[in-house]
Amino acid sequence: MTALPASSILVVEDEPAQMELLVYNLKAEGFRLFQARDGDEALLLADEEQPDLIILDWMLPQVSGIEVCRQLRQKSQTRHIPIIMLTARSEEADRIRGLDTGADDYVSKPYSVNELVARVRALLRRTRPGSDGEMLTYAGISLDTSQHKVSRDGATLKLGPTEFRLLTTFIQRPGRVWSREQLLDRVWGRDKDVDLRTVDVHVGRLRKALSKDGEPDVIRTVRGAGYSLDTEN
Ligand code: CA
């Protein structure tokens, strides 16, 4: 069985030792990591890489974690990304919770890494359907992540492992436009030496597998931008 694309996490932390600890432990748990050392870098990376979750330190140089959180929530591209805020003390956690910053969860320092990982998993389960063996559906298409089965209007479809991973990515956020680079990163993995044309080839195969006579094409090609699972052609 092909695993789902690994969830990606953006860690925003200015203290190198803290960053190292988090990255080491989260990588060991199988997550893909992006790292930002200040608020500006965090905003840029969140927009470009579209991580599945952000761990955000409150105390950052220049732009504070709270301000980063607010800005992430204001932009349509990053509004949906779940955020866990790290705070120095539990009283601070209580205080910023009252500020309604838009964070989804709060963990106070010093934290146990195991607890943080548990919170990350819990938040991903809530916000990333399908990572826990659920049924994902869109426009008559059903994808069962635990059984590794896909059907359209009740008819079982045969998909290759790459097409299955592509569809899993698409169906988690219907309507969202994915660039070829983003698809390459999620479906093949950042370190793989794969040509961008390969993405086109596999999207083409997926499109063909999903197509039904008389039904509109569900994969939209957005010229100069990428692809999206979308019936609004
Ligand atoms: Ca800090």
PDB file of C-alpha atoms and ligand atoms in Angstrom, residues 12-15 18 57-61 109, ligand 1:
ATOM      1  CA  VAL A  12       8.947  29.170  13.175  1.00  0.00           C
ATOM      2  CA  GLU A  13      11.489  29.547  15.948  1.00  0.00           C
ATOM      3  CA  ASP A  14      14.410  31.951  16.375  1.00  0.00           C
ATOM      4  CA  GLU A  15      16.362  29.958  18.971  1.00  0.00           C
ATOM      5  CA  GLN A  18      14.876  24.863  20.087  1.00  0.00           C
ATOM      6  CA  ASP A  57       6.898  30.667  18.500  1.00  0.00           C
ATOM      7  CA  TRP A  58       5.308  33.702  20.109  1.00  0.00           C
ATOM      8  CA  MET A  59       8.564  35.459  20.972  1.00  0.00           C
ATOM      9  CA  LEU A  60      10.284  36.285  17.695  1.00  0.00           C
ATOM     10  CA  PRO A  61      12.574  39.172  16.721  1.00  0.00           C
ATOM     11  CA  LYS A 109       7.440  26.224  27.128  1.00  0.00           C
TER      12      LYS A 109
HETATM   13 CA    CA B   1      11.733  32.733  20.568  1.00  0.00          CA
END
